Coordinates of C-alpha atoms and ligand atoms in Angstrom, one line a residue:
X1 CA 16.2 -5.8 -36.3
X2 CA 18.1 -4.2 -39.6
X3 CA 17.3 -0.1 -38.5
X4 CA 18.8 2.3 -41.3
X5 CA 18.8 5.8 -39.6
X6 CA 19.4 9.0 -41.7
X7 CA 20.2 12.5 -41.2
X8 CA 18.3 13.8 -44.4
X9 CA 20.4 16.5 -46.1
X10 CA 19.8 18.4 -49.7
X11 CA 21.8 19.0 -52.6
X12 CA 22.2 22.6 -51.9
X13 CA 23.0 22.7 -47.9
X14 CA 26.2 25.0 -47.1
X15 CA 27.5 22.5 -44.6
X16 CA 27.4 19.6 -47.5
X17 CA 30.9 17.7 -47.1
X18 CA 32.0 19.8 -44.2
X19 CA 29.2 19.5 -41.3
X20 CA 31.7 19.8 -38.4
X21 CA 29.1 18.7 -35.8
X22 CA 28.5 14.4 -34.9
X23 CA 24.7 14.6 -35.1
X24 CA 23.0 13.3 -32.0
X25 CA 19.3 13.0 -32.2
X26 CA 20.3 9.4 -34.4
X27 CA 22.7 8.4 -31.9
X28 CA 20.1 9.4 -28.7
X29 CA 17.6 7.1 -30.5
X30 CA 19.9 3.9 -31.0
X31 CA 21.1 4.6 -27.5
X32 CA 17.4 4.2 -26.6
X33 CA 16.5 1.1 -27.7
X34 CA 20.4 -0.4 -28.4
X35 CA 19.3 -4.4 -28.9
X36 CA 18.6 -3.9 -32.7
X37 CA 21.4 -4.0 -35.5
X38 CA 21.5 0.1 -36.4
X39 CA 23.4 1.1 -39.1
X40 CA 23.9 5.5 -39.2
X41 CA 24.0 7.7 -41.7
X42 CA 24.5 12.2 -41.9
X43 CA 23.7 12.8 -45.6
X44 CA 26.3 15.8 -45.2
X45 CA 28.9 13.7 -45.1
X46 CA 27.7 10.5 -47.0
X47 CA 25.5 11.7 -49.8
X48 CA 24.5 8.0 -51.8
X49 CA 22.5 6.0 -50.3
X50 CA 22.0 2.2 -50.8
X51 CA 18.7 1.1 -51.4
X52 CA 19.5 -2.5 -51.8
X53 CA 20.6 -2.8 -48.6
X54 CA 18.9 -5.7 -46.5
X55 CA 16.8 -3.3 -44.0
X56 CA 14.1 -3.8 -41.4
X57 CA 12.9 0.0 -41.1
X58 CA 14.3 3.6 -41.9
X59 CA 13.8 6.2 -39.7
X60 CA 15.0 9.4 -41.3
X61 CA 15.3 12.6 -39.2
X62 CA 15.5 16.4 -41.7
X63 CA 15.5 19.7 -41.2
X64 CA 13.2 22.0 -43.4
X65 CA 16.1 23.3 -45.7
X66 CA 16.0 18.8 -46.4
X67 CA 12.5 17.9 -46.7
X68 CA 12.7 17.6 -50.5
X69 CA 15.8 14.8 -49.8
X70 CA 13.7 13.2 -47.1
X71 CA 10.5 12.7 -48.7
X72 CA 12.7 10.9 -51.5
X73 CA 14.2 9.0 -50.3
X74 CA 11.2 8.0 -47.9
X75 CA 9.6 7.1 -51.1
X76 CA 12.3 5.3 -52.4
X77 CA 12.3 3.2 -49.8
X78 CA 9.1 2.5 -49.9
X79 CA 9.0 1.7 -53.7
X80 CA 11.3 -1.0 -52.3
X81 CA 8.4 -2.1 -49.6
X82 CA 10.7 -1.1 -46.7
X83 CA 8.9 0.5 -43.8
X84 CA 9.8 4.1 -43.0
X85 CA 9.4 6.5 -40.4
X86 CA 9.8 10.8 -40.5
X87 CA 11.0 12.8 -37.6
X88 CA 12.8 15.4 -36.6
X89 CA 12.2 19.6 -36.9
X90 CA 10.3 19.7 -40.0
X91 CA 8.7 16.5 -39.3
X92 CA 7.2 17.9 -36.2
X93 CA 6.1 21.2 -37.7
X94 CA 5.1 19.6 -41.3
X95 CA 3.2 16.4 -39.8
X96 CA 1.3 15.6 -42.2
X97 CA 2.7 16.5 -45.1
X98 CA 5.0 13.8 -43.9
X99 CA 2.8 11.1 -43.1
X100 CA 2.5 11.6 -47.0
X101 CA 5.6 10.1 -47.1
X102 CA 5.8 7.2 -44.2
X103 CA 4.7 4.8 -42.0
X104 CA 4.8 7.0 -39.0
X105 CA 5.7 10.7 -37.9
X106 CA 7.7 11.2 -34.7
X107 CA 6.4 14.6 -33.7
X108 CA 8.9 16.8 -30.7
X109 CA 11.2 14.6 -29.0
X110 CA 12.3 11.1 -29.9
X111 CA 14.0 9.3 -27.2
X112 CA 11.1 8.0 -25.5
X113 CA 8.6 7.6 -28.4
X114 CA 11.2 5.7 -30.2
X115 CA 10.6 2.9 -27.7
X116 CA 6.9 2.8 -27.9
X117 CA 7.4 3.1 -31.9
X118 CA 9.5 -0.2 -32.3
X119 CA 7.8 -2.5 -29.8
X120 CA 4.5 -1.5 -32.0
X121 CA 6.3 -2.1 -35.3
X122 CA 7.4 -5.7 -34.1
X123 CA 3.9 -6.2 -32.4
X124 CA 0.8 -4.2 -33.4
X125 CA 1.3 -2.4 -36.5
X126 CA 2.8 1.8 -36.6
X127 CA 0.4 4.5 -35.2
X128 CA 0.6 7.0 -37.4
X129 CA 1.7 9.8 -35.2
X130 CA 4.3 9.3 -32.1
X131 CA 3.9 12.7 -30.2
X132 CA 5.6 14.8 -27.9
X133 CA 4.9 17.9 -27.0
X134 CA 2.9 20.4 -23.8
X135 CA -0.3 20.6 -26.0
X136 CA -2.7 17.5 -26.9
X137 CA -2.0 17.0 -30.7
X138 CA -5.9 17.0 -32.0
X139 CA -5.9 14.6 -35.5
X140 CA -9.3 13.1 -36.0
X141 CA -9.5 10.3 -37.9
X142 CA -5.1 9.1 -37.3
X143 CA -3.8 6.6 -34.8
X144 CA -1.6 8.1 -32.1
X145 CA 0.6 7.6 -29.5
X146 CA 0.6 11.2 -27.3
X147 CA 3.2 11.3 -23.9
X148 CA 1.1 12.1 -21.3
X149 CA 3.4 15.1 -20.4
X150 CA 7.0 16.4 -21.7
X151 CA 9.2 13.2 -20.7
X152 CA 11.6 13.9 -18.2
X153 CA 15.2 14.1 -19.3
X154 CA 16.5 12.4 -15.6
X155 CA 16.5 9.0 -17.5
X156 CA 17.8 10.1 -20.8
X157 CA 19.7 7.3 -22.6
X158 CA 23.4 7.2 -23.6
X159 CA 24.1 8.2 -26.5
X160 CA 26.0 5.5 -29.2
X161 CA 28.2 7.9 -30.6
X162 CA 30.5 5.1 -31.6
X163 CA 27.9 4.1 -34.9
X164 CA 29.3 7.4 -36.7
X165 CA 33.0 5.9 -37.4
X166 CA 33.7 9.3 -38.8
X167 CA 36.1 11.8 -37.6
X168 CA 34.1 15.4 -37.1
X169 CA 35.3 18.2 -35.1
X170 CA 32.7 19.1 -32.5
X171 CA 30.4 16.1 -30.6
X172 CA 27.4 17.9 -29.5
X173 CA 25.5 17.2 -26.1
X174 CA 22.7 19.0 -24.0
X175 CA 21.5 19.4 -20.6
X176 CA 18.4 20.7 -20.9
X177 CA 15.6 21.7 -22.9
X178 CA 12.7 23.6 -22.7
X179 CA 12.1 27.8 -23.5
X180 CA 10.1 30.4 -21.7
X181 CA 11.0 33.4 -24.1
X182 CA 8.9 31.9 -27.3
X183 CA 10.0 34.5 -30.5
X184 CA 7.7 33.9 -32.8
X185 CA 9.9 32.5 -35.7
X186 CA 11.1 29.9 -33.0
X187 CA 9.0 26.6 -32.6
X188 CA 10.9 25.1 -29.6
X189 CA 8.7 26.5 -26.9
X190 CA 5.6 24.8 -28.5
X191 CA 7.4 21.7 -28.6
X192 CA 9.9 21.4 -25.7
X193 CA 8.0 23.8 -23.8
X194 CA 8.4 26.3 -21.2
X195 CA 9.4 25.0 -18.7
X196 CA 12.9 24.1 -18.2
X197 CA 13.5 20.2 -17.7
X198 CA 17.4 19.1 -16.9
X199 CA 18.3 16.2 -17.0
X200 CA 20.9 14.7 -14.2
X201 CA 24.5 16.9 -13.8
X202 CA 26.4 13.5 -13.2
X203 CA 25.2 12.3 -16.1
X204 CA 26.2 15.5 -18.3
X205 CA 29.3 15.9 -16.9
X206 CA 30.3 12.4 -17.1
X207 CA 29.7 12.8 -21.0
X208 CA 31.5 15.4 -21.2
X209 CA 34.5 13.6 -19.6
X210 CA 34.7 10.9 -22.5
X211 CA 35.0 13.7 -25.2
X212 CA 38.3 14.0 -26.6
X213 CA 38.9 17.2 -28.4
X214 CA 35.6 20.0 -28.8
X215 CA 32.3 19.9 -27.9
X216 CA 29.2 21.7 -28.3
X217 CA 26.5 22.3 -25.7
X218 CA 22.9 22.5 -27.6
X219 CA 21.1 24.1 -24.6
X220 CA 19.0 27.0 -26.2
X221 CA 21.3 29.0 -23.9
X222 CA 24.4 28.0 -22.1
X223 CA 24.3 31.1 -19.7
X224 CA 20.6 29.9 -18.2
X225 CA 18.2 32.3 -17.1
X226 CA 16.9 33.6 -13.9
X227 CA 16.1 30.1 -12.5
X228 CA 18.1 28.4 -14.5
X229 CA 21.4 29.8 -13.3
X230 CA 21.7 27.3 -9.8
X231 CA 21.7 24.1 -12.3
X232 CA 24.2 26.1 -14.8
X233 CA 26.6 26.7 -11.6
X234 CA 26.8 23.7 -10.4
X235 CA 27.5 21.8 -13.7
X236 CA 30.0 24.3 -15.1
X237 CA 32.0 24.0 -11.9
X238 CA 31.9 19.9 -12.2
X239 CA 33.5 20.4 -16.0
X240 CA 35.9 23.0 -14.8
X241 CA 37.0 20.1 -11.9
X242 CA 37.7 17.4 -14.7
X243 CA 41.5 16.4 -15.3
X244 CA 41.4 16.5 -18.8
X245 CA 39.5 20.2 -20.1
X246 CA 38.3 20.7 -23.7
X247 CA 36.9 23.7 -25.1
X248 CA 33.5 24.1 -25.7
X249 CA 30.8 26.1 -27.7
X250 CA 26.7 26.7 -27.3
X251 CA 23.8 29.1 -28.3
X252 CA 23.6 32.1 -25.5
X253 CA 21.2 35.0 -24.5
X254 CA 22.3 38.3 -23.4
X255 CA 20.0 38.7 -20.7
X256 CA 22.5 36.9 -18.3
X257 CA 25.4 39.6 -18.8
X258 CA 22.8 41.7 -17.0
X259 CA 22.4 40.0 -14.1
X260 CA 24.9 39.5 -11.0
X261 CA 24.3 35.9 -10.7
X262 CA 23.9 35.2 -14.5
X263 CA 28.0 36.9 -15.2
X264 CA 28.5 34.2 -12.7
X265 CA 27.4 31.7 -14.8
X266 CA 29.6 33.0 -18.0
X267 CA 32.5 33.4 -16.1
X268 CA 31.9 29.6 -14.6
X269 CA 31.3 28.4 -18.4
X270 CA 34.8 30.1 -19.0
X271 CA 37.0 28.7 -16.4
X272 CA 35.1 25.3 -18.2
X273 CA 36.7 25.5 -21.4
X274 CA 33.3 27.7 -22.9
X275 CA 35.3 29.9 -25.7
X276 CA 32.6 30.7 -28.4
X277 CA 28.9 32.1 -28.2
X278 CA 26.1 32.1 -30.9
X279 CA 23.9 34.9 -29.4
X280 CA 20.6 34.8 -31.4
X281 CA 20.4 38.7 -31.1
X282 CA 17.5 38.9 -33.5
X283 CA 17.5 42.7 -34.7
X284 CA 18.5 45.8 -33.1
X285 CA 14.9 47.7 -33.7
X286 CA 12.8 48.0 -30.5
X287 CA 10.0 48.0 -32.5
X288 CA 10.6 44.5 -34.6
X289 CA 12.5 42.8 -30.3
X290 CA 9.5 43.7 -28.9
X291 CA 6.7 42.3 -31.9
X292 CA 8.9 39.2 -32.5
X293 CA 8.6 38.6 -28.6
X294 CA 12.5 38.4 -28.4
X295 CA 13.2 41.2 -26.5
X296 CA 13.2 39.7 -22.8
X297 CA 16.0 37.7 -24.2
X298 CA 18.4 40.8 -24.5
X299 CA 18.9 41.7 -20.9
X300 CA 18.3 45.4 -21.2
X301 CA 15.1 46.1 -19.3
X302 CA 13.6 49.6 -18.9
X303 CA 16.4 50.8 -20.3
X304 CA 15.7 54.2 -22.8
X305 CA 19.2 53.9 -24.9
X306 CA 18.6 49.5 -25.5
X307 CA 21.7 49.4 -27.8
X308 CA 23.9 51.1 -25.5
X309 CA 22.4 48.1 -22.8
X310 CA 22.9 45.3 -25.5
X311 CA 26.6 46.3 -26.1
X312 CA 27.6 46.8 -22.4
X313 CA 25.5 43.2 -22.4
X314 CA 28.1 41.6 -25.5
X315 CA 31.1 43.8 -24.0
X316 CA 30.7 42.1 -20.3
X317 CA 31.0 38.7 -23.1
X318 CA 33.3 39.4 -24.5
X319 CA 35.8 40.6 -21.9
X320 CA 35.8 36.7 -20.5
X321 CA 37.2 36.4 -23.5
X322 CA 34.5 34.8 -25.5
X323 CA 34.0 34.8 -29.1
X324 CA 30.7 36.0 -30.2
X325 CA 28.5 35.5 -33.4
X326 CA 25.5 37.8 -33.7
X327 CA 22.4 35.9 -35.5
X328 CA 19.9 38.8 -37.4
X329 CA 16.3 38.1 -38.3
X330 CA 15.9 40.6 -41.3
X331 CA 12.8 41.1 -42.6
X332 CA 9.8 42.5 -40.4
X333 CA 7.1 45.1 -41.4
X334 CA 9.6 47.3 -39.5
X335 CA 13.2 46.1 -40.8
X336 CA 13.6 47.8 -44.4
X337 CA 17.2 47.7 -46.6
X338 CA 18.7 50.0 -44.7
X339 CA 18.5 47.8 -41.7
X340 CA 21.2 45.3 -43.2
X341 CA 23.8 47.5 -43.6
X342 CA 22.6 49.1 -40.0
X343 CA 23.3 46.0 -38.3
X344 CA 26.0 45.4 -40.2
X345 CA 27.8 48.7 -38.8
X346 CA 27.0 47.3 -35.4
X347 CA 28.2 43.9 -35.9
X348 CA 32.0 45.6 -37.5
X349 CA 31.4 48.0 -34.2
X350 CA 31.8 45.6 -31.9
X351 CA 33.9 43.0 -33.4
X352 CA 31.2 40.2 -33.3
X353 CA 30.5 37.8 -36.5
X354 CA 27.3 38.7 -38.0
X355 CA 25.5 35.6 -39.2
X356 CA 21.9 37.2 -40.7
X357 CA 19.2 35.5 -42.5
X358 CA 16.2 36.7 -44.2
X359 CA 13.3 35.9 -41.9
X360 CA 11.4 32.8 -42.1
X361 CA 7.8 31.3 -40.9
X362 CA 8.3 28.3 -40.0
X363 CA 5.3 25.9 -39.6
X364 CA 5.0 25.3 -36.2
X365 CA 5.4 29.0 -35.2
X366 CA 3.5 32.0 -34.1
X367 CA 4.6 33.8 -36.9
X368 CA 3.6 31.0 -39.4
X369 CA 0.2 31.4 -37.7
X370 CA -0.3 34.9 -38.0
X371 CA 1.1 35.5 -41.2
X372 CA -1.0 31.8 -42.8
X373 CA -4.4 33.4 -41.0
X374 CA -3.7 37.1 -42.4
X375 CA -2.9 35.7 -45.9
X376 CA 0.0 37.0 -46.2
X377 CA 2.7 33.9 -46.4
X378 CA 4.3 33.4 -50.1
X379 CA 5.5 31.2 -52.1
X380 CA 9.3 30.6 -50.9
X381 CA 10.0 28.5 -53.6
X382 CA 9.5 32.2 -55.8
X383 CA 11.4 33.6 -52.9
X384 CA 14.0 34.0 -50.6
X385 CA 11.3 33.4 -47.7
X386 CA 8.0 32.9 -47.1
X387 CA 7.3 36.3 -45.7
X388 CA 6.1 39.1 -48.1
X389 CA 8.2 42.3 -47.5
X390 CA 6.9 45.5 -48.3
X391 CA 9.1 47.3 -49.3
X392 CA 12.2 45.1 -49.7
X393 CA 12.8 43.4 -53.4
X394 CA 14.7 40.0 -53.7
X395 CA 17.4 41.4 -55.4
X396 CA 17.5 44.0 -52.9
X397 CA 17.8 41.6 -50.1
X398 CA 20.5 39.3 -51.8
X399 CA 22.7 42.1 -52.5
X400 CA 22.3 43.2 -49.4
X401 CA 23.4 39.6 -47.8
X402 CA 26.4 39.8 -51.2
X403 CA 27.9 43.1 -48.8
X404 CA 27.4 41.7 -45.3
X405 CA 29.3 38.8 -46.2
X406 CA 32.0 40.7 -48.7
X407 CA 32.5 43.8 -46.3
X408 CA 31.4 41.2 -42.3
X409 CA 34.0 38.7 -43.5
X410 CA 37.3 40.5 -45.7
X411 CA 40.6 39.5 -44.0
X412 CA 40.9 43.3 -42.5
X413 CA 37.7 42.7 -40.7
X414 CA 38.5 38.7 -40.0
X415 CA 42.8 39.8 -38.1
X416 CA 41.0 43.2 -36.7
X417 CA 38.7 41.0 -34.4
X418 CA 41.3 38.7 -34.2
X419 CA 44.1 41.2 -33.3
X420 CA 40.7 42.1 -30.5
X421 CA 40.3 39.0 -28.8
X422 CA 44.2 38.1 -28.9
X423 CA 44.4 41.7 -26.9
X424 CA 41.2 40.6 -24.1
X425 CA 42.8 37.2 -24.0
X426 CA 46.4 38.8 -23.3
X427 CA 45.5 40.8 -20.7
X428 CA 43.1 38.0 -18.7
X429 CA 45.1 37.4 -16.1
X430 CA 43.6 33.4 -15.9
X431 CA 44.7 32.5 -19.2
X432 CA 47.8 30.6 -20.0
X433 CA 49.7 30.6 -22.9
X434 CA 48.3 27.3 -24.4
X435 CA 44.7 29.1 -23.8
X436 CA 45.7 32.3 -25.6
X437 CA 47.4 30.5 -28.4
X438 CA 44.8 28.3 -28.9
X439 CA 41.7 30.6 -28.6
X440 CA 43.3 33.5 -31.1
X441 CA 43.9 30.5 -34.0
X442 CA 40.6 29.5 -33.3
X443 CA 39.1 33.0 -33.6
X444 CA 40.8 33.5 -36.8
X445 CA 39.8 29.7 -38.2
X446 CA 36.3 30.2 -37.3
X447 CA 35.7 33.6 -39.0
X448 CA 37.3 32.5 -41.9
X449 CA 35.2 28.9 -41.8
X450 CA 32.1 31.5 -41.1
X451 CA 32.7 34.0 -43.9
X452 CA 33.1 31.0 -46.6
X453 CA 29.7 29.6 -45.3
X454 CA 28.0 32.9 -45.2
X455 CA 28.8 32.7 -48.8
X456 CA 27.8 29.7 -50.1
X457 CA 24.3 30.6 -48.2
X458 CA 24.1 33.6 -50.2
X459 CA 24.9 32.1 -53.5
X460 CA 22.6 29.7 -53.4
X461 CA 20.0 33.1 -52.3
X462 CA 21.0 34.3 -55.3
X463 CA 21.1 30.8 -57.9
X464 CA 17.5 30.5 -57.2
X465 CA 16.2 34.7 -57.5
X466 CA 18.5 34.6 -60.9
X467 CA 16.9 31.2 -61.6
X468 CA 13.4 32.7 -60.8
X469 CA 14.3 35.8 -62.2
X470 CA 14.6 34.3 -65.7
Ligands
SF4_501 S1 14.9 32.0 -30.3 FE1 16.3 30.9 -28.6 S2 15.1 32.3 -27.1 FE2 13.2 32.3 -28.8 S3 12.5 31.0 -28.2 FE3 13.1 29.8 -29.4 S4 14.8 28.9 -28.2 FE4 14.0 30.3 -27.2

């Protein structure tokens, strides 16, 4: 069977034309049922789709920002009589909307579902929904296949990465799924469960051993949590022993830095090549953190001075030579315009790359459900976010974002942060000259690129605000 798998991307995506990450999910699907003839398309790199190609089935994965494009592409194929299946984070968040444009919708992690879906397609016909989720998916009048429980990751297929012939800066790999924290703006806990599930360590190590350059471990926190530290200690210990050591990056939480064993994990990660952490700090306001459910991942315990404790955790991570970008979602009830500027000062003081977004309520999250129940969701096409704010206007938020981008990524600030990391690396006794040079260049280039992406994202918000005002 000829199958085209597409990662959709809208016209206005900041990574358009320069996505550095080789998409993983499509290669995993191809690996799950490898006997078919697959073509994989990353629209961030290849925006044009050939609708005349001979193909038996099209699968499209999409995020919220690419929903319109995904539906358009799906409609175009269906007009030609080619069956379409939709999946990915936004299909999971908006399954009924997706079903209007597809013969079937995949909700949750797709590898095991793909096996069943292709079998149905070739034999009995597609069902409406294929579901992998911790809770039973209820939809009367629809045909549903749901896995009885979230799948084990011990037999996850080997991704067919070779189907992407283009070169990307980073390979993607994962070791675990699930998150116990359940921040109100995030759908990970609802989709992947609150219990952590792990791949076999040897399988992850073998995959990593095959990489020839940088890679990105996409686990939700690569530093683990109290009940997962042992797994990561063993994993990083084995990766550190590989003959070829590649540098790698990942997402992380702060709490490991406040725990003795968590600190060991961070240090072992560095020994295995870890150089950059994207940390979800979400807010510097205690009330916001408590209400959004993110407080526990800051590792501040019952500390009277929350910010001081956060700073200690940040410093510990930085002192290992790890570059940090700090991700904040601003726009909760307890935020105001000053929050943007205070949070930027916090990032500048702590030498972290500021990554700010106006808070969004994604379908499939607690925040969305709460605002919907309160009748408070606003039209995202007419505003920069669907979360209304009592005091900040769209225009003010755009101006604040522009200021953050300009100041947070000015050349003097980038050089200052690079110098800060260089000094740490030079002082660390276990760093080779190659490590110091490589990591310093990485720190500079990453900031430079990050600044450009932030500018593009801010420009998109600015254009939208101007168009809506005119
Ligand atoms: S934002 Fe991170 S910590 Fe919070 S629920 Fe999502 S994955 Fe878990």
